[in-house]
Coordinates of C-alpha atoms in Angstrom, one line a residue:
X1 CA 91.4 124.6 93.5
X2 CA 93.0 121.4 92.5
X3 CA 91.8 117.8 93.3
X4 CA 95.6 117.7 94.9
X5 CA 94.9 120.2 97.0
X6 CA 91.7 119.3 98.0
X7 CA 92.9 115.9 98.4
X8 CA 95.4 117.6 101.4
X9 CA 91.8 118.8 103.1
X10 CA 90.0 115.1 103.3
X11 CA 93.0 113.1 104.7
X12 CA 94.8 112.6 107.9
X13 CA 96.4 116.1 108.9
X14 CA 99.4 116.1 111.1
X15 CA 99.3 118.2 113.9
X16 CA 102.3 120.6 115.0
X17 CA 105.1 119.6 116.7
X18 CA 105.1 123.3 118.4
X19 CA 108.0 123.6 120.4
X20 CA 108.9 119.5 120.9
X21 CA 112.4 119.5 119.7
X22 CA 113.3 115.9 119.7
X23 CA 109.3 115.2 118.3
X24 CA 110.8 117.5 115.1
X25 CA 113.8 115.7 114.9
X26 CA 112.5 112.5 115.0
X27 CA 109.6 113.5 112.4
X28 CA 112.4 114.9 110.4
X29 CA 114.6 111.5 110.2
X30 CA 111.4 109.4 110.0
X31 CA 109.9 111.4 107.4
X32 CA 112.8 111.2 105.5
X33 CA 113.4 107.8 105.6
X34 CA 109.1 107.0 104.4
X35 CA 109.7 109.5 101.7
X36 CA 113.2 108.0 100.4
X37 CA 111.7 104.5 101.0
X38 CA 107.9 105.0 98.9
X39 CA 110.1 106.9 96.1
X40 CA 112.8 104.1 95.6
X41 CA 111.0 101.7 93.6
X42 CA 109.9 104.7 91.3
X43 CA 113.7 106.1 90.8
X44 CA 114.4 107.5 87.4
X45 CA 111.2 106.8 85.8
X46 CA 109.5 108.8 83.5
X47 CA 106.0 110.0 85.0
X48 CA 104.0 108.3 82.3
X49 CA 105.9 104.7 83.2
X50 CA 105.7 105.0 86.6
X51 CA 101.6 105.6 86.2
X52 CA 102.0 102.2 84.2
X53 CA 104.2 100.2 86.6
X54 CA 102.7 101.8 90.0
X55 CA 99.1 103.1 89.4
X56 CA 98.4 103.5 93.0
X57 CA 101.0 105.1 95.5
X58 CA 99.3 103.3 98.8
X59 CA 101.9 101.1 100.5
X60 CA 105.4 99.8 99.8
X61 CA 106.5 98.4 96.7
X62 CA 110.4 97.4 97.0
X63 CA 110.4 94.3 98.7
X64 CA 107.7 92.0 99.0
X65 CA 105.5 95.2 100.1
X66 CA 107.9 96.7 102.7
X67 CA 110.2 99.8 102.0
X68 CA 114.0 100.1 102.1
X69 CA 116.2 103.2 102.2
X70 CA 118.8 104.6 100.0
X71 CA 121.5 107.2 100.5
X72 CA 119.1 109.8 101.1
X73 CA 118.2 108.2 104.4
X74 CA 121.5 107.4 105.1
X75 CA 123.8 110.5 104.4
X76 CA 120.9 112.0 106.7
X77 CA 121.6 109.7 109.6
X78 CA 125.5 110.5 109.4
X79 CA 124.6 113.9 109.5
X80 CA 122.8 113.8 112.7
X81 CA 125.1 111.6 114.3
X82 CA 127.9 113.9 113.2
X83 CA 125.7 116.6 115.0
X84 CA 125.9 114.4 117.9
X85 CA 129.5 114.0 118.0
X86 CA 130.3 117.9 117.7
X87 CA 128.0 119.1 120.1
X88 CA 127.4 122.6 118.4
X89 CA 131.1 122.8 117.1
X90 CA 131.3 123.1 113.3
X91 CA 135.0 121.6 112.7
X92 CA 134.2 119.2 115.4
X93 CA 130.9 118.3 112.6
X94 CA 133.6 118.8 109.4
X95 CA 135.8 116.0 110.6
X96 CA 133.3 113.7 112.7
X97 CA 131.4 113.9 109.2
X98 CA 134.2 113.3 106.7
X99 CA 135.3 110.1 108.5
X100 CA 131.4 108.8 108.7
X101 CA 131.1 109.2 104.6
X102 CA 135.3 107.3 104.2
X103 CA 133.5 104.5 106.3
X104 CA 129.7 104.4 104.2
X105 CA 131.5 103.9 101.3
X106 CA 133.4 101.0 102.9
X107 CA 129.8 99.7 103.3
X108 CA 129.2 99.4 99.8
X109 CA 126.3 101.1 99.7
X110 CA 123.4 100.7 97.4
X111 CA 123.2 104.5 95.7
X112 CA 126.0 107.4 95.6
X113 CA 126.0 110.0 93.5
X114 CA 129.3 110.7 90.9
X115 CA 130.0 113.7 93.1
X116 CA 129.9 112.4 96.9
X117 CA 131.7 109.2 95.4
X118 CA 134.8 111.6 94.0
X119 CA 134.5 113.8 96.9
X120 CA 134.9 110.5 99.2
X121 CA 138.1 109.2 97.0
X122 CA 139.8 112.5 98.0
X123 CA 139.0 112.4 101.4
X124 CA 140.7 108.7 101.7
X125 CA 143.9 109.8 99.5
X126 CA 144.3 112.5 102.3
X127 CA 142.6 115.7 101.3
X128 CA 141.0 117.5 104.5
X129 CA 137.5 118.0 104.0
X130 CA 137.3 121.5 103.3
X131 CA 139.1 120.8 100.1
X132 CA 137.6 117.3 99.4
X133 CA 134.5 118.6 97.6
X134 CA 134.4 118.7 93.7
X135 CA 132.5 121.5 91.9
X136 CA 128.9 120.0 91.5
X137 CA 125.7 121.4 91.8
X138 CA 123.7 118.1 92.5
X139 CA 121.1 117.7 95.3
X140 CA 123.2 115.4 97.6
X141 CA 123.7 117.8 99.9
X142 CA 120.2 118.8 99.7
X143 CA 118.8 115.8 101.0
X144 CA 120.8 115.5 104.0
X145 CA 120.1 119.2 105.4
X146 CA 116.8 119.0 106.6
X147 CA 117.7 117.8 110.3
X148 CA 120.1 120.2 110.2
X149 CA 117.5 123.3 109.9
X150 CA 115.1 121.4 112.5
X151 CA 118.2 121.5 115.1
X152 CA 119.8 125.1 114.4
X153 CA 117.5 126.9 112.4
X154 CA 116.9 129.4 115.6
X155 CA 120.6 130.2 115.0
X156 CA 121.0 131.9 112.2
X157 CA 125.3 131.8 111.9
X158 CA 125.2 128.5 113.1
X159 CA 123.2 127.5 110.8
X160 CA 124.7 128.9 108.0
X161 CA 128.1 127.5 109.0
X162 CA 126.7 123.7 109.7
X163 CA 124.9 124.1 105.8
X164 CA 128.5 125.0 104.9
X165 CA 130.5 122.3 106.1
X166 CA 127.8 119.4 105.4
X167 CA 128.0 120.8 101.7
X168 CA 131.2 121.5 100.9
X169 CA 133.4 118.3 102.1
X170 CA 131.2 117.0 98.8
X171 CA 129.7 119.8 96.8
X172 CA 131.3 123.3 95.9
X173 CA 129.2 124.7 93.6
X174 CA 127.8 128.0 95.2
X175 CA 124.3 126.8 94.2
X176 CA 124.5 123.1 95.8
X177 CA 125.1 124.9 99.2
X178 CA 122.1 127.5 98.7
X179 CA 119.9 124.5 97.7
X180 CA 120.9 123.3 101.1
X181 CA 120.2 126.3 103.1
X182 CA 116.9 126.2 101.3
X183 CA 115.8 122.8 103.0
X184 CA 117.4 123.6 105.8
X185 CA 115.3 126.8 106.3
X186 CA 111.8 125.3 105.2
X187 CA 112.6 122.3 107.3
X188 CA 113.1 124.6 110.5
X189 CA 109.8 126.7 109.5
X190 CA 107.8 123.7 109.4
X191 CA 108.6 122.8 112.9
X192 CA 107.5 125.7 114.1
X193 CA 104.3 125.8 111.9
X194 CA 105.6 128.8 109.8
X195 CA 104.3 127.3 106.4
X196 CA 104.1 130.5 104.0
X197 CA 105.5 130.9 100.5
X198 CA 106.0 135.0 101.8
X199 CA 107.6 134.0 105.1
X200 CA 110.0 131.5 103.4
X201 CA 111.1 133.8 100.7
X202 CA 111.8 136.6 103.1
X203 CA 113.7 134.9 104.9
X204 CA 115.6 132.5 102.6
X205 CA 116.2 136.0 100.8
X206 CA 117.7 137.3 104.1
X207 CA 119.9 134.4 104.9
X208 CA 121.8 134.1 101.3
X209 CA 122.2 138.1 101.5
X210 CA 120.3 138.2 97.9
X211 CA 123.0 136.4 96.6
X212 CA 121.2 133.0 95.3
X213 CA 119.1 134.6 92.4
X214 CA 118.8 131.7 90.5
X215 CA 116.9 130.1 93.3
X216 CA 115.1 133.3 94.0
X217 CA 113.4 133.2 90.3
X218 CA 112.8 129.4 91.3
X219 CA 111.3 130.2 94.6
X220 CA 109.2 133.0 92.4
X221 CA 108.0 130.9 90.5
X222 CA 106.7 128.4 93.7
X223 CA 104.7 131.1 95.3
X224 CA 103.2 132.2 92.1
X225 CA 102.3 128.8 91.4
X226 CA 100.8 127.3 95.0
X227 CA 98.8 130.8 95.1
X228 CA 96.9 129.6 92.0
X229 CA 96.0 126.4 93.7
X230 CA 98.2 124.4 90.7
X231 CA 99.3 121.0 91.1
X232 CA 103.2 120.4 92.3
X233 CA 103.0 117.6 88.7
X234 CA 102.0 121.0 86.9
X235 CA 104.3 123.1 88.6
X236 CA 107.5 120.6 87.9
X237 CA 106.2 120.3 84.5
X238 CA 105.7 124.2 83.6
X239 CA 109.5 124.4 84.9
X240 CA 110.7 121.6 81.8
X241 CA 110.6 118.6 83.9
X242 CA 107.4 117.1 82.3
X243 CA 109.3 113.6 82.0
X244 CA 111.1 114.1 85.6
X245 CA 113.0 115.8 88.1
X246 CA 116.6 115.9 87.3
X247 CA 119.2 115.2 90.6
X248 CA 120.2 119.1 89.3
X249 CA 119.8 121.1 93.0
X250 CA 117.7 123.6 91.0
X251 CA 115.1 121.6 89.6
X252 CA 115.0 119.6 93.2
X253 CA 114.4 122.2 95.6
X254 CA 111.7 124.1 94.2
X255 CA 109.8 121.3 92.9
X256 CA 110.2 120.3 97.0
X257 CA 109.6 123.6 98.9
X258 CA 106.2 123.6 96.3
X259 CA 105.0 120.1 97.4
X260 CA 105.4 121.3 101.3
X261 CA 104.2 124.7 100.7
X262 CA 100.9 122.5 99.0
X263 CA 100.4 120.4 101.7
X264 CA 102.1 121.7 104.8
X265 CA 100.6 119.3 107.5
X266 CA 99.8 116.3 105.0
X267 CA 102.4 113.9 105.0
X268 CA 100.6 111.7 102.9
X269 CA 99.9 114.1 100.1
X270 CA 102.8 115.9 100.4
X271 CA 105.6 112.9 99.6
X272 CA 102.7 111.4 96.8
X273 CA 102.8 114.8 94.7
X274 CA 106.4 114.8 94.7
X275 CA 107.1 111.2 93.8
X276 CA 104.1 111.6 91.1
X277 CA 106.6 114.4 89.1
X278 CA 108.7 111.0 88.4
X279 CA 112.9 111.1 87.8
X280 CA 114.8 111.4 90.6
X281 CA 111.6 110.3 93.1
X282 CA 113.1 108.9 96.0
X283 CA 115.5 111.7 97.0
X284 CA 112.9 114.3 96.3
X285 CA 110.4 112.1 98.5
X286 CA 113.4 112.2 100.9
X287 CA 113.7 116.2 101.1
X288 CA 110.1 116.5 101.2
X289 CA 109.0 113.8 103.9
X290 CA 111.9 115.6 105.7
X291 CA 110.7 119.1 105.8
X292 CA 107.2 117.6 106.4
X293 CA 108.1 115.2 109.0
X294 CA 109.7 118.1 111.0
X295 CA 106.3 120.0 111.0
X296 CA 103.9 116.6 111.8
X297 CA 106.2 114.4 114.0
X298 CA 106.0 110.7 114.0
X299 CA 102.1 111.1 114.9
X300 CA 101.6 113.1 111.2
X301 CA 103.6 110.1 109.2
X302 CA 100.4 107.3 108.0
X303 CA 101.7 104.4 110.4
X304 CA 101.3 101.8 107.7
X305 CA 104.2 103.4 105.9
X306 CA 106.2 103.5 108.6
X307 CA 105.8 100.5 109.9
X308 CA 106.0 99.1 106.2
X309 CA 110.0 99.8 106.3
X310 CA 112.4 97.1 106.6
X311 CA 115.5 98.2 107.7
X312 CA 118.5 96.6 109.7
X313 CA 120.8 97.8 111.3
X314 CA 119.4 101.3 111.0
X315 CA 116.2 100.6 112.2
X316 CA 113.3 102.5 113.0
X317 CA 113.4 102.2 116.3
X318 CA 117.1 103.0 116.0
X319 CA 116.5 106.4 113.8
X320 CA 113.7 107.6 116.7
X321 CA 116.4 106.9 119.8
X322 CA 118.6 109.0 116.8
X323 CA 116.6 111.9 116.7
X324 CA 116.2 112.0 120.3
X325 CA 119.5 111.7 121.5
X326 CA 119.9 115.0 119.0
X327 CA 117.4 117.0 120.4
X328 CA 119.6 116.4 124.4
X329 CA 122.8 117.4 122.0
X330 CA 121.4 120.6 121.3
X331 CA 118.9 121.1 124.4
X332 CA 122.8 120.8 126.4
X333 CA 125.1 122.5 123.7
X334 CA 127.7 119.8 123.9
X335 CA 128.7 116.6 122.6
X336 CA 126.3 113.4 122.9
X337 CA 126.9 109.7 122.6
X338 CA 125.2 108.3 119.3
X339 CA 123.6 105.5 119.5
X340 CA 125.1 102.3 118.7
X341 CA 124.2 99.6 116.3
X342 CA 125.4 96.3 114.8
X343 CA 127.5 97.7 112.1
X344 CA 128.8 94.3 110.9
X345 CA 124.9 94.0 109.4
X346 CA 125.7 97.1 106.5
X347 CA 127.3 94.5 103.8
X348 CA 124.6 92.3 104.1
X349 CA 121.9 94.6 104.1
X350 CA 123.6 96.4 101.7
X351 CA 123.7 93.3 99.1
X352 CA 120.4 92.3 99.7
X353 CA 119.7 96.1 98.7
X354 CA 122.0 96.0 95.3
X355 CA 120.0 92.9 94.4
X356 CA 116.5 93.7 95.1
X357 CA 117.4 97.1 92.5
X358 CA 118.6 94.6 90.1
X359 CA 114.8 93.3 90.7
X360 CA 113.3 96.0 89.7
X361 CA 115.8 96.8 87.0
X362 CA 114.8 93.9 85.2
X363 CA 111.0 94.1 85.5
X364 CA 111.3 97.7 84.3
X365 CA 111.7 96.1 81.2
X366 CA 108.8 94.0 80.8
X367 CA 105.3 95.5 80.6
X368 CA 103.2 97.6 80.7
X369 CA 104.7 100.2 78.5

């Protein structure tokens, strides 16, 4: 067995959520917010330069030693306050959704991807979002669709349909919507403590109608590879992404679904193996802390990174009263009140963000090489 998986056996192990709906939720958005934020500082290095820069991945690294959040974080919060808003209704969700992501952009906002950032021109020149999204098979909609899963994965259509329309008002490449439905699905079998490379395949296999087979050799590939006990480093590298993962939905996911498959209840271990694979570290950080997150709770996340974040006017606090107001949306079937927070704070923030990267853009180029 590997020293990463016998690291998963030694340290703290979150316990299941079981059937705690808004403690899933609120893992879900938390976790996804630790992951995003311990990844950040690591974004789109190689994963012999981030060794250099960040030998140890023990606490914040951002900001004076406390975390921030990108658009991985964000998109995910929009999400589940679009949830919110449409109370189970899927164009209530398309629309509620669409005007959320005109309105982040207005935000200036630290991190978009070329794809979201096209899709959200069209949707302000007047396309409707179920012709906004541009063909793209990037992981943006990957890393918002974990809360989705948490709150409809019992619901098989409903599901399906919610996956749909977070996707496509942005992405409309077949495979950026199965990447979804992939998170989605291993998010909602976490919460309900269903960790297992078999049960996962089945059923991923069952809801894309054997349809995604490019993700089915991926997801091959996973089991084959946790069986053996390998690393998710020598997993992401055996797939060509010895130098990084690539925002490309394909190389994403699976590198994900392997680091929660490796360490199903270890938050800790879980989000470290992924950002360790280096590239795109903080939205794979994101997708994984999700999925984890849903499965552990807030209990399961190491307190020190969460209380390590430093974030206004999303706060912490503000993400957890998120997450709960969800789970009464769903519980009731019918629209909920989000929320509120002091919106006038996102510039701000939002600068402070843009010049802290510029930071760590610069010392990226000093050593040690």
């Amino acid at each position: 067995m590997s020293h990463e998986s016998n690291r998963s056996e030694t340290t703290e192990i979150g316990a299941a959520v079981g059937d705690d709906l808004a403690a899933a939720l609120v893992g879900c958005i938390l976790g996804t917010a630790v992951g995003d934020a311990l990844g950040l500082p690591c974004e789109a290095l190689s994963r012999r330069r981030q060794q250099k820069l960040f030998p140890a991945l023990d606490r914040h690294r951002f900001l004076f030693g406390r975390g921030m959040t990108s658009d991985d974080t964000e998109h995910t919060c929009l999400v589940a306050e679009s949830l919110i808003v449409a109370g189970g209704d899927p164009g209530r969700f398309s629309r509620s959704f669409a005007w959320k992501l005109r309105f982040w952009l207005l935000g200036l906002p630290g991190g978009v991807g070329f794809a979201t950032l096209r899709a959200i021109f069209k949707l302000w020149i007047g396309f409707p979002p179920r012709r906004s999204g541009v063909f793209s098979a990037g992981n943006g909609a990957a890393m918002r669709s974990a809360v989705v899963g948490v709150a409809y994965g019992g619901d098989v259509s409903r599901l399906k349909t919610m996956i749909s329309a977070a996707t496509r008002v942005t992405h409309t490449d077949p495979k950026a919507e199965q990447g979804a439905l992939a998170v989605a699905l291993a998010a909602w079998l976490a919460r309900t403590g269903r960790a297992s490379a078999d049960e996962f395949f089945r059923q991923f296999r069952d809801i894309t109608e054997n349809r995604a087979t490019e993700f089915e050799r991926e997801f091959a590939a996973v089991a084959e590879s946790v069986a053996r006990g390998e690393s998710v480093e020598a997993f992401a590298a055996s797939r060509g992404l010895g130098k990084g993962v690539t925002g490309y939905v394909l190389h994403t996911v699976p590198v994900g679904i392997h680091a929660w498959l490796s360490h199903p209840r270890d938050f800790r271990a879980a989000v470290t193996a992924s950002v360790r694979c280096g590239g795109d570290a903080d939205t794979t950080a994101a997708i994984v802390g999700g999925i984890v997150g849903a499965g552990v709770g807030r209990n399961g996340i190491p307190a020190e990174w969460l209380n390590g974040i430093l974030e206004y006017p999303r706060t912490v606090g503000w993400m957890t009263t998120l997450g709960e107001r969800l789970a009464e949306t769903v519980a009731a079937d019918a629209p909920g009140k989000v929320p509120p927070y002091f919106w006038p704070a996102i510039i701000p923030r939002n600068a402070l963000f843009l010049a802290t990267l510029l930071v760590h853009g610069l010392r990226r180029m000093l050593p040690p090489y």
